[in-house]
mmCIF file of C-alpha atoms in Angstrom:
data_model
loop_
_atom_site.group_PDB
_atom_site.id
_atom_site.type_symbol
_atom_site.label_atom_id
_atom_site.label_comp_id
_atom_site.label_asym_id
_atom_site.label_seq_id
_atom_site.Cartn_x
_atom_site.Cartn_y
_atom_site.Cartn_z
ATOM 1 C CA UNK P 154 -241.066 145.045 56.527
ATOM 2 C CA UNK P 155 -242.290 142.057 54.555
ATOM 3 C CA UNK P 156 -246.093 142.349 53.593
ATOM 4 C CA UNK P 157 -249.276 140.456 55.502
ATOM 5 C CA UNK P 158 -250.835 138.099 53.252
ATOM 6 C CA UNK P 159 -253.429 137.409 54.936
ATOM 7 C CA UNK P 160 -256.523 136.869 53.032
ATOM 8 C CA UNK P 161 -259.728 139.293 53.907
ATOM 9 C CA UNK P 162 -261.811 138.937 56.315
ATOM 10 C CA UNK P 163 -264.816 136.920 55.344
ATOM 11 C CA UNK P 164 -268.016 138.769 55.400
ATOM 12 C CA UNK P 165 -270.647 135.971 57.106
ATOM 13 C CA UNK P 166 -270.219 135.795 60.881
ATOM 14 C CA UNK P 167 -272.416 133.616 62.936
ATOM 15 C CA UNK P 168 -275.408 133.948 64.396
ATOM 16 C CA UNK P 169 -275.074 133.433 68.035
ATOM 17 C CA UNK P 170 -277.844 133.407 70.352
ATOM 18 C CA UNK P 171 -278.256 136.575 72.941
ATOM 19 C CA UNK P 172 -275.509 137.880 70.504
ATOM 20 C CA UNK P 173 -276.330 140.707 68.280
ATOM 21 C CA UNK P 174 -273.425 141.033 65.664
ATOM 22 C CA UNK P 175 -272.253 145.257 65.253
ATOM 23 C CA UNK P 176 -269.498 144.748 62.810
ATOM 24 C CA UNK P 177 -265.934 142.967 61.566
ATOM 25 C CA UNK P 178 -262.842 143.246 63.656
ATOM 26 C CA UNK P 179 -259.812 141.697 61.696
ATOM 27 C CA UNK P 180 -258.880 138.677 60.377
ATOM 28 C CA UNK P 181 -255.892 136.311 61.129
ATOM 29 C CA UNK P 182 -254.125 133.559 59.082
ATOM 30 C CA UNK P 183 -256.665 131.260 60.464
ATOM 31 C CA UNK P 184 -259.433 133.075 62.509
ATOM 32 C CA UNK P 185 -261.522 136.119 61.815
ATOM 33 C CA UNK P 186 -262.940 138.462 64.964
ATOM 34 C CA UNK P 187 -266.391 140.019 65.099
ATOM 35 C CA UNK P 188 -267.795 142.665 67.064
ATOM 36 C CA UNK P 189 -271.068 141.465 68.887
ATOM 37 C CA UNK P 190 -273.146 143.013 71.612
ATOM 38 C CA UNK P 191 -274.156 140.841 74.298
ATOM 39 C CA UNK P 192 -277.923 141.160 74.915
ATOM 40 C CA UNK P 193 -279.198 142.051 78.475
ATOM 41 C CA UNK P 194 -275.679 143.345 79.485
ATOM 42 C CA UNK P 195 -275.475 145.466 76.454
ATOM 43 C CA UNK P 196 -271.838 145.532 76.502
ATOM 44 C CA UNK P 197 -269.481 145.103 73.170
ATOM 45 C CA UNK P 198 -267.356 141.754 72.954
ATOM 46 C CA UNK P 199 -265.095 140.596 70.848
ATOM 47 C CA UNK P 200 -265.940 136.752 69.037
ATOM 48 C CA UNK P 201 -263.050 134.426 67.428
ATOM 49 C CA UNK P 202 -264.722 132.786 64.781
ATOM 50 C CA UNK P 203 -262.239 129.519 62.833
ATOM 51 C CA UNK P 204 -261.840 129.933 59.613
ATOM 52 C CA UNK P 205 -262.512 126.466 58.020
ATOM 53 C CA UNK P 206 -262.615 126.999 54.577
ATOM 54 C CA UNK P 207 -259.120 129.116 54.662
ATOM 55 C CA UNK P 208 -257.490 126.181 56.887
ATOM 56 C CA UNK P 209 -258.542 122.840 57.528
ATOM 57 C CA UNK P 210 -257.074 123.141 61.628
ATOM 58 C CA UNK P 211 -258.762 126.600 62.626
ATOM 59 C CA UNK P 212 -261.481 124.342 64.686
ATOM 60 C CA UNK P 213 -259.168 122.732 66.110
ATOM 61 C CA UNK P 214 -256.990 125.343 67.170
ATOM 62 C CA UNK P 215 -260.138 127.220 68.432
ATOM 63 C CA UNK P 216 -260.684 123.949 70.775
ATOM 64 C CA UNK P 217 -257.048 124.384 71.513
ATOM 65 C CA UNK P 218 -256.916 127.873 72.592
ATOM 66 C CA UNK P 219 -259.912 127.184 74.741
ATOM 67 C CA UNK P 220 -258.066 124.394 76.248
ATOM 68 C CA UNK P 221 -254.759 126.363 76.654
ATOM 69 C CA UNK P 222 -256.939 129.304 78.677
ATOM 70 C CA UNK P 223 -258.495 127.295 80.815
ATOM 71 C CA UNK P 224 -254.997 126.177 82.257
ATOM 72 C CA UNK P 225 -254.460 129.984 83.124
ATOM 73 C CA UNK P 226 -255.756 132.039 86.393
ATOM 74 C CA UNK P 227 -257.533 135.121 86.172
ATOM 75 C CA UNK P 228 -254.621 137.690 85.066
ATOM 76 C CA UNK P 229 -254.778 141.291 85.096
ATOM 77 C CA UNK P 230 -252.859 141.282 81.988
ATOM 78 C CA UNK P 231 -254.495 138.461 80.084
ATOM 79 C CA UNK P 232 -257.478 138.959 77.927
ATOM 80 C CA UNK P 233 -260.318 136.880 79.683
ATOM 81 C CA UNK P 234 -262.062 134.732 78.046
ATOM 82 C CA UNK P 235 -265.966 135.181 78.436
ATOM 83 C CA UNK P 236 -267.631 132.339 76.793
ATOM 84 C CA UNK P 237 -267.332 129.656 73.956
ATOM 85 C CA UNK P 238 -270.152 127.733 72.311
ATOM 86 C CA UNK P 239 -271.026 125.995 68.990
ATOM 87 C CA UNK P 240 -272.578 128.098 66.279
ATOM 88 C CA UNK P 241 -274.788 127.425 63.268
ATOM 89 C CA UNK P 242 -272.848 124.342 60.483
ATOM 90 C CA UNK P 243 -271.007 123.275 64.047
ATOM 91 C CA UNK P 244 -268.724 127.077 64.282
ATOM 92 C CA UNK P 245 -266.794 126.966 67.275
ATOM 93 C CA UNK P 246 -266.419 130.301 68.880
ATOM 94 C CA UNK P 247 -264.632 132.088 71.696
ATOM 95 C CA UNK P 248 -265.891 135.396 73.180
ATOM 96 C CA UNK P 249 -263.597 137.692 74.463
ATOM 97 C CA UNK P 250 -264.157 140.801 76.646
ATOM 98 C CA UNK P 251 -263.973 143.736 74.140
ATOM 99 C CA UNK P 252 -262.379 147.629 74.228
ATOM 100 C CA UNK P 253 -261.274 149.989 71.662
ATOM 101 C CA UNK P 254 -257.272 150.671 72.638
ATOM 102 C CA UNK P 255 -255.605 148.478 69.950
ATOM 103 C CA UNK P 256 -252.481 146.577 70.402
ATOM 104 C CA UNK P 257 -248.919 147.362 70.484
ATOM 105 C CA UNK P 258 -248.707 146.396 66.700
ATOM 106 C CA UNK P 259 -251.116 149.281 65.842
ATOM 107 C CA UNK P 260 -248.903 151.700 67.938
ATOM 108 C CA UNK P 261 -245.950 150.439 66.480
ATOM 109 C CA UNK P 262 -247.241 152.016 62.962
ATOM 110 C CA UNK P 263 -247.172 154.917 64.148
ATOM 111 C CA UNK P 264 -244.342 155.359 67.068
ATOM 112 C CA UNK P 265 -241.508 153.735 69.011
ATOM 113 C CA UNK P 266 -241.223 153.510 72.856
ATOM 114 C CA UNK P 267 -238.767 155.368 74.737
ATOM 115 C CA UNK P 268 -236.082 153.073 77.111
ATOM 116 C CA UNK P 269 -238.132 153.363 79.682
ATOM 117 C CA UNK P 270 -241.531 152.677 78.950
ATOM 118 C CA UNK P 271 -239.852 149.526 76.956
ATOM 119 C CA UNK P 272 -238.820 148.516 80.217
ATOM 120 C CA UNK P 273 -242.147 148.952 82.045
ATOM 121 C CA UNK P 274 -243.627 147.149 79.142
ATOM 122 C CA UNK P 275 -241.134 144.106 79.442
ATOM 123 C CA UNK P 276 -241.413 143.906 82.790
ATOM 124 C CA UNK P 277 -244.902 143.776 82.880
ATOM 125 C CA UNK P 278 -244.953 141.333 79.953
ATOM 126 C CA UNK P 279 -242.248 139.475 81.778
ATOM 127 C CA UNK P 280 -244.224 138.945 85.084
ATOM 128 C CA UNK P 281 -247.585 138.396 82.849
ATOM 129 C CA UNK P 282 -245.252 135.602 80.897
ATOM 130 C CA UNK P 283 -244.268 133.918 84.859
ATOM 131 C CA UNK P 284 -247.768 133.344 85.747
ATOM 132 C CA UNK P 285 -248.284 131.481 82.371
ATOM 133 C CA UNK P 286 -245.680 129.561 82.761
ATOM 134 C CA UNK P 287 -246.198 128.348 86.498
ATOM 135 C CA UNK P 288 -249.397 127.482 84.769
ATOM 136 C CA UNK P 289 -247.389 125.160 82.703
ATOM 137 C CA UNK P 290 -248.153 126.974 79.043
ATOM 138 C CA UNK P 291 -245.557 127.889 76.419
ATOM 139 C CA UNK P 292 -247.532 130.972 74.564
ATOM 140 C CA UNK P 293 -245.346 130.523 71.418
ATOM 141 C CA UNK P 294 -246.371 133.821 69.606
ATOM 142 C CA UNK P 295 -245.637 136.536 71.215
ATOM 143 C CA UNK P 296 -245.510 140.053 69.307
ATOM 144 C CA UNK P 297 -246.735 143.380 69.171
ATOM 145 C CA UNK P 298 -249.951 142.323 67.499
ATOM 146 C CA UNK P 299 -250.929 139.767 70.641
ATOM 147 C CA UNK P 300 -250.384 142.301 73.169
ATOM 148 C CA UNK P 301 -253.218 144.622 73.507
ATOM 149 C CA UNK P 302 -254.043 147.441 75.254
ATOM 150 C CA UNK P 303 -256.301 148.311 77.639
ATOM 151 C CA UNK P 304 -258.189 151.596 78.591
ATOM 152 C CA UNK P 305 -255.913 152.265 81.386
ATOM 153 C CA UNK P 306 -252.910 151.720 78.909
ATOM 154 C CA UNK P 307 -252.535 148.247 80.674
ATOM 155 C CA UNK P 308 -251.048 145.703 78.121
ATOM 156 C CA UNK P 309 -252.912 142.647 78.512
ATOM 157 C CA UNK P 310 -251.798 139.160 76.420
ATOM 158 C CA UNK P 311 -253.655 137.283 74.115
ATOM 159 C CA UNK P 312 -254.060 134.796 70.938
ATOM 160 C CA UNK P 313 -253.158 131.748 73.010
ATOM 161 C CA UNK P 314 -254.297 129.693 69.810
ATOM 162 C CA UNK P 315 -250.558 128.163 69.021
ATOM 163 C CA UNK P 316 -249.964 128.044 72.913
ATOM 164 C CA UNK P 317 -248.686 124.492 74.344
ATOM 165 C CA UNK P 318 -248.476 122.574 77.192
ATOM 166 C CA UNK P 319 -244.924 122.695 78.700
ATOM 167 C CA UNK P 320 -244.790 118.643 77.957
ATOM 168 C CA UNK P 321 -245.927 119.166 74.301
ATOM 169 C CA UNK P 322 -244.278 119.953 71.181
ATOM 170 C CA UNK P 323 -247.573 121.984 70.386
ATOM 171 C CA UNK P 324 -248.202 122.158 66.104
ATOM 172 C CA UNK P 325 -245.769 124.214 63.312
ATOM 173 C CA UNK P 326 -248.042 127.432 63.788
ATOM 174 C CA UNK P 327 -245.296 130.800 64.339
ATOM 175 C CA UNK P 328 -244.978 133.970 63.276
ATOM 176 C CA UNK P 329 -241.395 134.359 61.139
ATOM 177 C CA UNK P 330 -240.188 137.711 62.757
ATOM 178 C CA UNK P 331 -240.734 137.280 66.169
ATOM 179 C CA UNK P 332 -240.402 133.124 66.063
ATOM 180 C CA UNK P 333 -237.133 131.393 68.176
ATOM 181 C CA UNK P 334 -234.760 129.745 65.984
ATOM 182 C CA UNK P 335 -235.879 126.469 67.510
ATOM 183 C CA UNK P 336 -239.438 127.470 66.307
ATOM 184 C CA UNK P 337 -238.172 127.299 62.967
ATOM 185 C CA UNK P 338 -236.440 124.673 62.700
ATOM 186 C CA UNK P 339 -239.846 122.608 64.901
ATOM 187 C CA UNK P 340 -237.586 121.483 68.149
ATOM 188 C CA UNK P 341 -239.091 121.383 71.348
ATOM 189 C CA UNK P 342 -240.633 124.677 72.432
ATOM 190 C CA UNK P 343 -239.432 125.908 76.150
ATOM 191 C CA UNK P 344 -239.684 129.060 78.046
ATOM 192 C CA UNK P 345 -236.838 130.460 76.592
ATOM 193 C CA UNK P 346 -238.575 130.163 73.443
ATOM 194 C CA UNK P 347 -240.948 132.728 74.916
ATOM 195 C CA UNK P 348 -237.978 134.942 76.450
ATOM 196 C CA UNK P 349 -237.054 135.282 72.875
ATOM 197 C CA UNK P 350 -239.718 135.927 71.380
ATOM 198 C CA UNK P 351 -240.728 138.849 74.118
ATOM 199 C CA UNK P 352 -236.941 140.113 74.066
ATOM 200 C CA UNK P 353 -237.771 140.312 70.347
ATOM 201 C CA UNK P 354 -240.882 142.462 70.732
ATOM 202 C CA UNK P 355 -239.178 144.563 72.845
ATOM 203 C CA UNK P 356 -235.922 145.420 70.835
ATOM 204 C CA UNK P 357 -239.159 146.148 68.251
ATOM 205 C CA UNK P 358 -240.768 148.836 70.217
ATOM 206 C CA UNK P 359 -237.478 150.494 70.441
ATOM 207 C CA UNK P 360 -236.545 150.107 66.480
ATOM 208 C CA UNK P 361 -239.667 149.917 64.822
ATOM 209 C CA UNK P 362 -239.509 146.848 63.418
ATOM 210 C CA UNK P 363 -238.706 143.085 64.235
ATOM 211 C CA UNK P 364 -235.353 142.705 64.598
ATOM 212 C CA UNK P 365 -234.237 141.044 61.497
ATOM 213 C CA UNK P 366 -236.440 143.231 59.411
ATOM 214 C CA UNK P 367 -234.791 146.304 61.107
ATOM 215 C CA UNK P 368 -230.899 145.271 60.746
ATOM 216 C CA UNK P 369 -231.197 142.972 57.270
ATOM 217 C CA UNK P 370 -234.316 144.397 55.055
ATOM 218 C CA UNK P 371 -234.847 140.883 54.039
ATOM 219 C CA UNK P 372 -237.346 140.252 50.565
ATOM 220 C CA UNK P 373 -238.802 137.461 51.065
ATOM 221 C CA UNK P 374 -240.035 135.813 54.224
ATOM 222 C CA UNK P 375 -238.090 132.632 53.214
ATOM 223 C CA UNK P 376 -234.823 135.250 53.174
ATOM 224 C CA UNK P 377 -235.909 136.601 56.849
ATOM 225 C CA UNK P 378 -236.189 132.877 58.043
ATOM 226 C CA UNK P 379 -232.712 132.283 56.581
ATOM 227 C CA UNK P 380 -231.496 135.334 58.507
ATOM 228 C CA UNK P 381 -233.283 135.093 62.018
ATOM 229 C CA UNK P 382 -231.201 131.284 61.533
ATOM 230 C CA UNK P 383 -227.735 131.985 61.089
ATOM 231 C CA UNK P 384 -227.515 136.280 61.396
ATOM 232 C CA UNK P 385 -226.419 137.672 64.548
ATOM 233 C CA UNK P 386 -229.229 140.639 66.210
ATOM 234 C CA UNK P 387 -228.386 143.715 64.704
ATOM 235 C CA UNK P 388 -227.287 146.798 66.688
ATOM 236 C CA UNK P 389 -229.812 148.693 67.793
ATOM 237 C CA UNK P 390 -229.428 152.464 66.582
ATOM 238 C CA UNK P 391 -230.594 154.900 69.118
ATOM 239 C CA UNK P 392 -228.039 156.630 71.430
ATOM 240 C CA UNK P 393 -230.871 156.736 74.518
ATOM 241 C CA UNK P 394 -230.690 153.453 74.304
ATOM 242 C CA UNK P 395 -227.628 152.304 76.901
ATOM 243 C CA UNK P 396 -225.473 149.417 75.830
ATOM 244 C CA UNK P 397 -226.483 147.818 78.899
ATOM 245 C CA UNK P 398 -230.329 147.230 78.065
ATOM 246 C CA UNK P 399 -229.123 146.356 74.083
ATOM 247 C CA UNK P 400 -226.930 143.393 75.386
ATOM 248 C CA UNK P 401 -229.609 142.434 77.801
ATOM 249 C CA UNK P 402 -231.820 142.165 74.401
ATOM 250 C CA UNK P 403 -229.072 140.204 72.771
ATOM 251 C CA UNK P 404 -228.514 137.592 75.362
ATOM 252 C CA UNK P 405 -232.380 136.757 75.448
ATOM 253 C CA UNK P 406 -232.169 136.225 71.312
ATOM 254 C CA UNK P 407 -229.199 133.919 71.578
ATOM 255 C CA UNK P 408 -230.098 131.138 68.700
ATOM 256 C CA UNK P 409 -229.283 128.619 71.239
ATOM 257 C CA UNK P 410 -231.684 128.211 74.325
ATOM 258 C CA UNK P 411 -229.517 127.365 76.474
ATOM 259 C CA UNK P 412 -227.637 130.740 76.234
ATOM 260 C CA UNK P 413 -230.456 133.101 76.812
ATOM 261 C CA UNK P 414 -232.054 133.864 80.323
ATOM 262 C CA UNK P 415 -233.241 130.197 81.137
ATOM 263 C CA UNK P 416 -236.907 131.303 82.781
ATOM 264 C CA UNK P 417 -239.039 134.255 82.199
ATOM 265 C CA UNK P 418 -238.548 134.576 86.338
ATOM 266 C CA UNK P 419 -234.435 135.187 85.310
ATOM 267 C CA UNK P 420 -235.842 137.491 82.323
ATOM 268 C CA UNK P 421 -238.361 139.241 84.732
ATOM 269 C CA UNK P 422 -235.707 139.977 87.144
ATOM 270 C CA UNK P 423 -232.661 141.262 84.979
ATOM 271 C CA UNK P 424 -235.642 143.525 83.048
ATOM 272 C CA UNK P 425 -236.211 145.307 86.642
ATOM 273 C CA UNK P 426 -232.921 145.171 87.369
ATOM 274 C CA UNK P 427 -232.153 147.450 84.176
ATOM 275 C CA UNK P 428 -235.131 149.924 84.710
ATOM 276 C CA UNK P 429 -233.731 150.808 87.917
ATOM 277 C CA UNK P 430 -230.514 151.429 87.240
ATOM 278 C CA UNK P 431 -232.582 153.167 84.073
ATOM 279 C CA UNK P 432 -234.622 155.091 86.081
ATOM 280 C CA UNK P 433 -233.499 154.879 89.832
ATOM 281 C CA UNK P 434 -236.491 157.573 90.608
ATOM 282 C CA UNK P 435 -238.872 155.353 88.898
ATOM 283 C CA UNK P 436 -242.776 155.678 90.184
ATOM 284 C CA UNK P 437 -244.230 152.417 89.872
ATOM 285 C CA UNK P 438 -248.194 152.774 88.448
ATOM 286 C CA UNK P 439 -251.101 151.690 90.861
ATOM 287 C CA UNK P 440 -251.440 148.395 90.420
ATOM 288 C CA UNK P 441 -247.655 147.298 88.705
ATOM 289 C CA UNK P 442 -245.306 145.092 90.204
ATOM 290 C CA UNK P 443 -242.078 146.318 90.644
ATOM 291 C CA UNK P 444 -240.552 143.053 92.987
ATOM 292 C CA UNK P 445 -240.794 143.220 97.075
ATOM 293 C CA UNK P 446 -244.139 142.293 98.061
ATOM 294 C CA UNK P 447 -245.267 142.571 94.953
ATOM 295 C CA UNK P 448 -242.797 140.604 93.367
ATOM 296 C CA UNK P 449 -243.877 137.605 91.501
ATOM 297 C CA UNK P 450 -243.676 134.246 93.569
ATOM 298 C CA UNK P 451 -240.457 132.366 92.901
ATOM 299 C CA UNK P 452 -240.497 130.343 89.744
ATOM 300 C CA UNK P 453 -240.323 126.815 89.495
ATOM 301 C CA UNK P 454 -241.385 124.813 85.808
ATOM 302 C CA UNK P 455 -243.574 122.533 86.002
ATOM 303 C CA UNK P 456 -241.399 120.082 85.245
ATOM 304 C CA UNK P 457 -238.898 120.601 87.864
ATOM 305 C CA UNK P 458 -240.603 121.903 90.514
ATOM 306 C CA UNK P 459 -240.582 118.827 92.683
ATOM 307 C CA UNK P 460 -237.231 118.050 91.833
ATOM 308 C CA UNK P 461 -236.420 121.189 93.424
ATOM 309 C CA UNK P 462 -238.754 120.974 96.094
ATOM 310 C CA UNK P 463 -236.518 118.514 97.982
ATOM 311 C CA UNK P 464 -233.073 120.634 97.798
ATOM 312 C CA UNK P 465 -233.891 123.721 100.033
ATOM 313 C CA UNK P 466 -234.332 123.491 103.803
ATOM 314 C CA UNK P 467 -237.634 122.001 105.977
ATOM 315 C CA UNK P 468 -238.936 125.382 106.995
ATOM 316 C CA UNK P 469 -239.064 126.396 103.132
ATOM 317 C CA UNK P 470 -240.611 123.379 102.014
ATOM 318 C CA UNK P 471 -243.729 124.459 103.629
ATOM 319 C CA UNK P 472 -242.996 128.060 102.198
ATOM 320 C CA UNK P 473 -243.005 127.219 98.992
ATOM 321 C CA UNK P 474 -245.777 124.686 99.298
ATOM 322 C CA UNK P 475 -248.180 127.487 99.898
ATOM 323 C CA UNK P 476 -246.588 129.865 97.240
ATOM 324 C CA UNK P 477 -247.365 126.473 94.750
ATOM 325 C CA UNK P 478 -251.064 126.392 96.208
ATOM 326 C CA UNK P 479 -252.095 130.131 95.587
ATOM 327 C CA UNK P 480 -250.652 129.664 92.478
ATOM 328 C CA UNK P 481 -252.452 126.716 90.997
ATOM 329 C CA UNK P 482 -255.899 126.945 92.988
ATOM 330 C CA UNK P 483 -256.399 129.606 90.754
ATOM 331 C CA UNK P 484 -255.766 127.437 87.598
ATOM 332 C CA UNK P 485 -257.666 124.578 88.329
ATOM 333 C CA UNK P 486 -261.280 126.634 89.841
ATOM 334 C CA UNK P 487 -261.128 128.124 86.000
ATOM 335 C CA UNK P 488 -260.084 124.427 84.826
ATOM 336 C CA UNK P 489 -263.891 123.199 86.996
ATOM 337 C CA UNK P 490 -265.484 126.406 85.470
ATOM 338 C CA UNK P 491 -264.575 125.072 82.184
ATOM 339 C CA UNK P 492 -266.082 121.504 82.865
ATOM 340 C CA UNK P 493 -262.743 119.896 81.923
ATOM 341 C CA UNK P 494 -261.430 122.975 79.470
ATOM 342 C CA UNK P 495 -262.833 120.846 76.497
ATOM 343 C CA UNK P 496 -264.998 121.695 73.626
ATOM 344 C CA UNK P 497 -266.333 118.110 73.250
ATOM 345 C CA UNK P 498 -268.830 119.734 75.788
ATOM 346 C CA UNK P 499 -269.617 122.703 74.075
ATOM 347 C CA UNK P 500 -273.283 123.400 73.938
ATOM 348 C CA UNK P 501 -275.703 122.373 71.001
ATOM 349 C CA UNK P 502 -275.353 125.087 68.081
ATOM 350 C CA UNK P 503 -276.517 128.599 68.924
ATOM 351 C CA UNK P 504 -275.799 127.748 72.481
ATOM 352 C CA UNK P 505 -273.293 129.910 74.990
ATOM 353 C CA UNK P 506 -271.058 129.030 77.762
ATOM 354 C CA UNK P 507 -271.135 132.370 79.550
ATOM 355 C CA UNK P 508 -268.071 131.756 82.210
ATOM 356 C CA UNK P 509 -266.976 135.023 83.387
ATOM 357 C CA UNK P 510 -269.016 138.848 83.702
ATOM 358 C CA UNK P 511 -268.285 142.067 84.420
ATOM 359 C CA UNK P 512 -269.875 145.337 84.572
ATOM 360 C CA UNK P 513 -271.503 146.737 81.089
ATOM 361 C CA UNK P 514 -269.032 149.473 79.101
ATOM 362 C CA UNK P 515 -269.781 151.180 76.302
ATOM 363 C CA UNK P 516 -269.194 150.589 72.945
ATOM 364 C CA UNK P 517 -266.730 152.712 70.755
ATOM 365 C CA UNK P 518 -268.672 152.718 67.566
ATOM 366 C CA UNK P 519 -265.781 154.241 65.447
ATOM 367 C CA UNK P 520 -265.155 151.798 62.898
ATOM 368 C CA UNK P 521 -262.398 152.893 61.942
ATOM 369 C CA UNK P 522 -260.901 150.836 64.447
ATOM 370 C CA UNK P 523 -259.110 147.597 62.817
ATOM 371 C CA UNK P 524 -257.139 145.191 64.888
ATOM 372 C CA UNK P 525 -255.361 141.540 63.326
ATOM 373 C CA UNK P 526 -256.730 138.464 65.357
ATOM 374 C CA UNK P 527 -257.497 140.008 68.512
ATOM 375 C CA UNK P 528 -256.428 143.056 68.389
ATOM 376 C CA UNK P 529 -258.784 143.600 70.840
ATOM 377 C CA UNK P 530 -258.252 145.460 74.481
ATOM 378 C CA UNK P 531 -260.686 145.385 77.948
ATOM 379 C CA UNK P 532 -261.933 147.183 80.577
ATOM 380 C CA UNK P 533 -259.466 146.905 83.640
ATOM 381 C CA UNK P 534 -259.943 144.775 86.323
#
């Protein structure tokens, strides 16, 4: 696996009023995260701090992220956000609701998945990934280091900071490994973009390493961009593993788009599909969605959706005018909560925007504990 660069983290964070800070988190290629307790509450948190001096567009992709979030409803598998605000020298921050479980990219240090809890965590993911992109968002870097866990094991998604609006070409920002060839190469992003870039953290938890990394041991990450372009996914090695679930893997890495599952909704359903046939005894967790009822509503982009809307019958047309209500009222109270999603109306410096709160938990105080750019987890919902 080819090395993180990443410089350290820097060793100033802000001081942020009814914030006390406790101690570093990690550091990403253009953020760092801080530990802070929140005064009164007395609860932990976790604060995204841009890095300026190490690149000139960390403010602005800490406006953007703030932007991207307040497009989404409240998820149970999507880190909230709690608060942003201006710091001292005009810091923009982001404060994010803080746990000790560590992310999948942590676990994946130290062990692989089996089939089937790939499969619960891809179809989770998968559902998580529909509800984002009802919500008209691309995420654009999904992998094992973005998707956290929570106390109950939950995964919950995060680091929208290179996310982008469905009708936006959103900037160069990617992660090589787990990046869609049209990331790469700067086309258009879509939502297959993001149905590769989950299938690839998937066939991950099952190999131990991004795909490319696993099959081609490449040297450089110039070499791995070469290969991710023009190499076919390598076979997955592990004779649990049925052929079935490895060419449903494959098909959502095609290099071309239009060849992989062409929605998350058509990625969410052939994932469920496969743990079934997996596991036909399968107990669904409390809480999980495993289709019926609890299926996710049917998926329509944003783009399309009333295009669509005037192909089915009468009686659905009011149907699926509800199922579009529920699933945007959600979006746009958080979009009011926001004032406009915006940073130009972030308080004065020292200020906070407290938008969400939940009950105090404790803090873990081992500091051992080291997470890359949010690796950072919650208490459930």
């Amino acid at each position: 696996m080819i090395k993180n660069t990443s410089p350290p983290l820097a060793a100033e964070p802000p001081a942020i009023d009814g914030f006390t800070f406790v101690r570093p988190i990690g550091s990403g290629s253009t953020s760092n995260v801080y530990l802070y307790r929140q005064s009164g509450r007395e609860r932990p948190v976790a604060v995204k701090v841009g890095n300026v001096a190490r690149d000139a567009r960390a403010a602005a992709r800490i406006i953007h992220e703030s932007n991207m979030l307040g497009h989404l409803p409240k998820h149970p598998n999507i880190l909230p956000m709690l608060a942003m605000g201006t710091a001292g020298h005009g810091v923009n921050y982001l404060v994010f609701e803080y746990a000790s479980g560590g992310s999948y990219g942590k676990l994946l240090r130290t062990r692989t998945l089996t089939c089937g809890e790939m499969l619960d965590l891809g179809v989770t993911l998968a559902d998580t990934l529909c509800v984002v992109h009802r919500a008209g968002v691309v995420h654009r870097d999904i992998k094992p280091g973005n998707v956290l866990i929570g106390d109950a094991g939950e995964p919950l998604l995060a680091d929208f900071g290179i996310a982008c609006s469905v009708y936006g070409a959103g900037d160069a920002g990617y992660s090589i490994p787990w990046a869609a060839p049209e990331s790469l190469t700067r086309q258009r992003p879509c939502e297959a973009t993001d149905v590769y870039s989950l299938a690839a953290l998937l066939y991950a938890m099952l190999a131990g390493a991004s795909p490319f990394e696993y099959g081609y041991r490449p040297k450089s990450s110039a070499q791995l961009r070469n290969i991710v372009l023009s190499k076919p996914v390598p076979p997955l090695r592990r004779a649990d593993v049925p052929e079935s679930v490895e060419s449903l893997l494959r098909r959502a890495m095609e290099k071309n788009p239009a060849d992989r599952f062409p929605t998350m909704e058509d990625f969410a359903r052939e994932l469920r599909q496969a743990r079934q046939a997996a596991q036909p005894n399968h107990a669904v967790a409390p809480g999980a969605r495993s289709g019926g009822d609890d299926a996710p509503l049917p998926h329509m982009p944003a783009r399309t959706a009333v295009r669509l809307f005037h192909g089915f019958p009468r009686r659905t047309h009011a149907r699926m005018a509800l199922m579009l209500v529920l699933s945007v009222a959600p979006a746009a109270l958080l979009l009011i909560a926001l004032a406009g999603g915006h940073l130009d109306s972030v308080q004065s410096p020292g200020q906070v925007h407290v938008l969400d709160a939940d009950e105090p938990i404790d803090l873990d105080p081992a500091p051992e504990a080291t997470h890359m750019a949010l690796g950072l987890t919650r208490k459930p919902l």
